[in-house]
JSON list of C-alpha atoms in Angstrom, two decimals:
[
{"chain": "A", "resi": 1, "resn": "UNK", "atom": "CA", "xyz": [166.68, 247.38, 58.23]},
{"chain": "A", "resi": 2, "resn": "UNK", "atom": "CA", "xyz": [168.26, 249.20, 61.14]},
{"chain": "A", "resi": 3, "resn": "UNK", "atom": "CA", "xyz": [164.61, 251.16, 61.79]},
{"chain": "A", "resi": 4, "resn": "UNK", "atom": "CA", "xyz": [162.86, 247.58, 61.54]},
{"chain": "A", "resi": 5, "resn": "UNK", "atom": "CA", "xyz": [165.37, 246.29, 64.15]},
{"chain": "A", "resi": 6, "resn": "UNK", "atom": "CA", "xyz": [165.46, 248.96, 66.39]},
{"chain": "A", "resi": 7, "resn": "UNK", "atom": "CA", "xyz": [161.43, 248.95, 66.44]},
{"chain": "A", "resi": 8, "resn": "UNK", "atom": "CA", "xyz": [160.70, 245.33, 66.50]},
{"chain": "A", "resi": 9, "resn": "UNK", "atom": "CA", "xyz": [163.84, 243.87, 67.66]},
{"chain": "A", "resi": 10, "resn": "UNK", "atom": "CA", "xyz": [164.14, 241.72, 64.79]},
{"chain": "A", "resi": 11, "resn": "UNK", "atom": "CA", "xyz": [163.79, 242.16, 60.77]},
{"chain": "A", "resi": 12, "resn": "UNK", "atom": "CA", "xyz": [160.82, 240.99, 59.08]},
{"chain": "A", "resi": 13, "resn": "UNK", "atom": "CA", "xyz": [160.72, 237.64, 56.80]},
{"chain": "A", "resi": 14, "resn": "UNK", "atom": "CA", "xyz": [161.16, 239.92, 53.64]},
{"chain": "A", "resi": 15, "resn": "UNK", "atom": "CA", "xyz": [163.44, 241.39, 54.42]},
{"chain": "A", "resi": 16, "resn": "UNK", "atom": "CA", "xyz": [165.48, 238.81, 55.79]},
{"chain": "A", "resi": 17, "resn": "UNK", "atom": "CA", "xyz": [164.67, 236.96, 52.07]},
{"chain": "A", "resi": 18, "resn": "UNK", "atom": "CA", "xyz": [165.96, 240.05, 50.44]},
{"chain": "A", "resi": 19, "resn": "UNK", "atom": "CA", "xyz": [169.08, 240.27, 52.22]},
{"chain": "A", "resi": 20, "resn": "UNK", "atom": "CA", "xyz": [169.72, 236.62, 51.44]},
{"chain": "A", "resi": 21, "resn": "UNK", "atom": "CA", "xyz": [169.17, 237.20, 47.33]},
{"chain": "A", "resi": 22, "resn": "UNK", "atom": "CA", "xyz": [171.60, 240.04, 47.56]},
{"chain": "A", "resi": 23, "resn": "UNK", "atom": "CA", "xyz": [174.19, 237.80, 49.64]},
{"chain": "A", "resi": 24, "resn": "UNK", "atom": "CA", "xyz": [174.04, 234.94, 47.31]},
{"chain": "A", "resi": 25, "resn": "UNK", "atom": "CA", "xyz": [173.84, 236.79, 43.89]},
{"chain": "A", "resi": 26, "resn": "UNK", "atom": "CA", "xyz": [177.07, 238.34, 45.39]},
{"chain": "A", "resi": 27, "resn": "UNK", "atom": "CA", "xyz": [178.77, 235.36, 46.19]},
{"chain": "A", "resi": 28, "resn": "UNK", "atom": "CA", "xyz": [177.70, 233.30, 42.84]},
{"chain": "A", "resi": 29, "resn": "UNK", "atom": "CA", "xyz": [179.01, 236.02, 40.89]},
{"chain": "A", "resi": 30, "resn": "UNK", "atom": "CA", "xyz": [182.10, 235.50, 42.81]},
{"chain": "A", "resi": 31, "resn": "UNK", "atom": "CA", "xyz": [182.19, 232.15, 42.71]},
{"chain": "A", "resi": 32, "resn": "UNK", "atom": "CA", "xyz": [182.05, 232.65, 38.85]},
{"chain": "A", "resi": 33, "resn": "UNK", "atom": "CA", "xyz": [185.02, 234.63, 38.28]},
{"chain": "A", "resi": 34, "resn": "UNK", "atom": "CA", "xyz": [187.24, 232.06, 39.82]},
{"chain": "A", "resi": 35, "resn": "UNK", "atom": "CA", "xyz": [185.20, 229.77, 38.27]},
{"chain": "A", "resi": 36, "resn": "UNK", "atom": "CA", "xyz": [186.53, 231.33, 34.73]},
{"chain": "A", "resi": 37, "resn": "UNK", "atom": "CA", "xyz": [190.02, 231.98, 35.86]},
{"chain": "A", "resi": 38, "resn": "UNK", "atom": "CA", "xyz": [190.42, 228.41, 37.10]},
{"chain": "A", "resi": 39, "resn": "UNK", "atom": "CA", "xyz": [189.87, 227.58, 33.41]},
{"chain": "A", "resi": 40, "resn": "UNK", "atom": "CA", "xyz": [192.50, 229.54, 32.09]},
{"chain": "A", "resi": 41, "resn": "UNK", "atom": "CA", "xyz": [195.14, 227.19, 33.81]},
{"chain": "A", "resi": 42, "resn": "UNK", "atom": "CA", "xyz": [196.62, 224.23, 32.61]},
{"chain": "A", "resi": 43, "resn": "UNK", "atom": "CA", "xyz": [199.11, 221.99, 34.08]},
{"chain": "A", "resi": 44, "resn": "UNK", "atom": "CA", "xyz": [202.13, 221.15, 32.06]},
{"chain": "A", "resi": 45, "resn": "UNK", "atom": "CA", "xyz": [204.41, 218.46, 32.55]},
{"chain": "A", "resi": 46, "resn": "UNK", "atom": "CA", "xyz": [202.62, 216.97, 35.21]},
{"chain": "A", "resi": 47, "resn": "UNK", "atom": "CA", "xyz": [203.63, 219.81, 37.28]},
{"chain": "A", "resi": 48, "resn": "UNK", "atom": "CA", "xyz": [203.47, 223.40, 36.23]},
{"chain": "A", "resi": 49, "resn": "UNK", "atom": "CA", "xyz": [200.72, 225.53, 36.35]},
{"chain": "A", "resi": 50, "resn": "UNK", "atom": "CA", "xyz": [200.31, 228.02, 33.16]},
{"chain": "A", "resi": 51, "resn": "UNK", "atom": "CA", "xyz": [197.98, 230.17, 31.80]},
{"chain": "A", "resi": 52, "resn": "UNK", "atom": "CA", "xyz": [196.20, 228.97, 28.20]},
{"chain": "A", "resi": 53, "resn": "UNK", "atom": "CA", "xyz": [197.15, 231.39, 25.39]},
{"chain": "A", "resi": 54, "resn": "UNK", "atom": "CA", "xyz": [193.72, 230.95, 23.95]},
{"chain": "A", "resi": 55, "resn": "UNK", "atom": "CA", "xyz": [191.68, 228.99, 25.71]},
{"chain": "A", "resi": 56, "resn": "UNK", "atom": "CA", "xyz": [188.16, 227.70, 24.30]},
{"chain": "A", "resi": 57, "resn": "UNK", "atom": "CA", "xyz": [186.60, 227.62, 27.62]},
{"chain": "A", "resi": 58, "resn": "UNK", "atom": "CA", "xyz": [184.06, 224.94, 29.31]},
{"chain": "A", "resi": 59, "resn": "UNK", "atom": "CA", "xyz": [181.83, 226.57, 31.30]},
{"chain": "A", "resi": 60, "resn": "UNK", "atom": "CA", "xyz": [181.59, 230.84, 31.42]},
{"chain": "A", "resi": 61, "resn": "UNK", "atom": "CA", "xyz": [180.09, 231.82, 34.43]},
{"chain": "A", "resi": 62, "resn": "UNK", "atom": "CA", "xyz": [177.83, 235.10, 33.35]},
{"chain": "A", "resi": 63, "resn": "UNK", "atom": "CA", "xyz": [176.41, 237.53, 36.05]},
{"chain": "A", "resi": 64, "resn": "UNK", "atom": "CA", "xyz": [173.28, 239.44, 34.48]},
{"chain": "A", "resi": 65, "resn": "UNK", "atom": "CA", "xyz": [171.23, 242.25, 36.57]},
{"chain": "A", "resi": 66, "resn": "UNK", "atom": "CA", "xyz": [167.80, 243.49, 35.98]},
{"chain": "A", "resi": 67, "resn": "UNK", "atom": "CA", "xyz": [167.79, 247.15, 34.51]},
{"chain": "A", "resi": 68, "resn": "UNK", "atom": "CA", "xyz": [164.76, 247.73, 33.45]},
{"chain": "A", "resi": 69, "resn": "UNK", "atom": "CA", "xyz": [161.03, 246.13, 32.84]},
{"chain": "A", "resi": 70, "resn": "UNK", "atom": "CA", "xyz": [159.95, 246.15, 29.39]},
{"chain": "A", "resi": 71, "resn": "UNK", "atom": "CA", "xyz": [156.54, 246.60, 28.24]},
{"chain": "A", "resi": 72, "resn": "UNK", "atom": "CA", "xyz": [155.80, 243.18, 27.18]},
{"chain": "A", "resi": 73, "resn": "UNK", "atom": "CA", "xyz": [157.63, 240.12, 25.39]},
{"chain": "A", "resi": 74, "resn": "UNK", "atom": "CA", "xyz": [157.81, 238.57, 22.02]},
{"chain": "A", "resi": 75, "resn": "UNK", "atom": "CA", "xyz": [153.84, 238.78, 22.51]},
{"chain": "A", "resi": 76, "resn": "UNK", "atom": "CA", "xyz": [152.16, 240.98, 24.17]},
{"chain": "A", "resi": 77, "resn": "UNK", "atom": "CA", "xyz": [150.75, 238.55, 27.28]},
{"chain": "A", "resi": 78, "resn": "UNK", "atom": "CA", "xyz": [154.01, 238.15, 28.52]},
{"chain": "A", "resi": 79, "resn": "UNK", "atom": "CA", "xyz": [156.55, 240.19, 30.56]},
{"chain": "A", "resi": 80, "resn": "UNK", "atom": "CA", "xyz": [159.92, 241.20, 29.74]},
{"chain": "A", "resi": 81, "resn": "UNK", "atom": "CA", "xyz": [163.06, 242.69, 30.83]},
{"chain": "A", "resi": 82, "resn": "UNK", "atom": "CA", "xyz": [166.07, 244.17, 29.93]},
{"chain": "A", "resi": 83, "resn": "UNK", "atom": "CA", "xyz": [169.54, 242.40, 31.91]},
{"chain": "A", "resi": 84, "resn": "UNK", "atom": "CA", "xyz": [172.92, 243.78, 32.18]},
{"chain": "A", "resi": 85, "resn": "UNK", "atom": "CA", "xyz": [176.00, 242.46, 33.40]},
{"chain": "A", "resi": 86, "resn": "UNK", "atom": "CA", "xyz": [176.63, 242.36, 37.00]},
{"chain": "A", "resi": 87, "resn": "UNK", "atom": "CA", "xyz": [179.07, 245.40, 38.02]},
{"chain": "A", "resi": 88, "resn": "UNK", "atom": "CA", "xyz": [179.57, 247.18, 34.69]},
{"chain": "A", "resi": 89, "resn": "UNK", "atom": "CA", "xyz": [177.68, 249.88, 33.49]},
{"chain": "A", "resi": 90, "resn": "UNK", "atom": "CA", "xyz": [174.95, 249.31, 30.15]},
{"chain": "A", "resi": 91, "resn": "UNK", "atom": "CA", "xyz": [176.97, 248.95, 26.96]},
{"chain": "A", "resi": 92, "resn": "UNK", "atom": "CA", "xyz": [175.34, 249.12, 23.74]},
{"chain": "A", "resi": 93, "resn": "UNK", "atom": "CA", "xyz": [171.44, 249.46, 23.08]},
{"chain": "A", "resi": 94, "resn": "UNK", "atom": "CA", "xyz": [171.63, 248.83, 26.57]},
{"chain": "A", "resi": 95, "resn": "UNK", "atom": "CA", "xyz": [173.33, 251.95, 27.46]},
{"chain": "A", "resi": 96, "resn": "UNK", "atom": "CA", "xyz": [171.56, 253.64, 24.88]},
{"chain": "A", "resi": 97, "resn": "UNK", "atom": "CA", "xyz": [169.45, 257.03, 25.43]},
{"chain": "A", "resi": 98, "resn": "UNK", "atom": "CA", "xyz": [166.05, 257.11, 25.21]},
{"chain": "A", "resi": 99, "resn": "UNK", "atom": "CA", "xyz": [164.94, 260.46, 22.63]},
{"chain": "A", "resi": 100, "resn": "UNK", "atom": "CA", "xyz": [161.20, 259.80, 22.33]},
{"chain": "A", "resi": 101, "resn": "UNK", "atom": "CA", "xyz": [158.08, 257.46, 22.64]},
{"chain": "A", "resi": 102, "resn": "UNK", "atom": "CA", "xyz": [156.82, 255.85, 26.10]},
{"chain": "A", "resi": 103, "resn": "UNK", "atom": "CA", "xyz": [159.17, 255.91, 29.46]},
{"chain": "A", "resi": 104, "resn": "UNK", "atom": "CA", "xyz": [159.52, 251.91, 30.05]},
{"chain": "A", "resi": 105, "resn": "UNK", "atom": "CA", "xyz": [162.69, 252.61, 32.08]},
{"chain": "A", "resi": 106, "resn": "UNK", "atom": "CA", "xyz": [161.09, 251.48, 35.49]},
{"chain": "A", "resi": 107, "resn": "UNK", "atom": "CA", "xyz": [164.20, 250.09, 37.26]},
{"chain": "A", "resi": 108, "resn": "UNK", "atom": "CA", "xyz": [164.03, 246.82, 39.03]}
]
């Protein structure tokens, strides 16, 4: 991006689109975290705000990011990808180490 600005004095439309995607992904994740915290709060006696002990969330926001493309989806003509929670290291099957077979570890 800096080289684009230095050489052309501006950024390309593709660069601006990519930056917009990153910004809105970040802010939407932040908004989701705020929403989930607000879901934990309850008003008692009309005035006192406290945390719910074991809440049943009406809204749960999860933020995922594409980790890798897969060879195919449920059917060979379908595209597939593995998504992991944003901002955390992959866990479980997504965090496993491939021991053999074709390497499909193509980062999205």
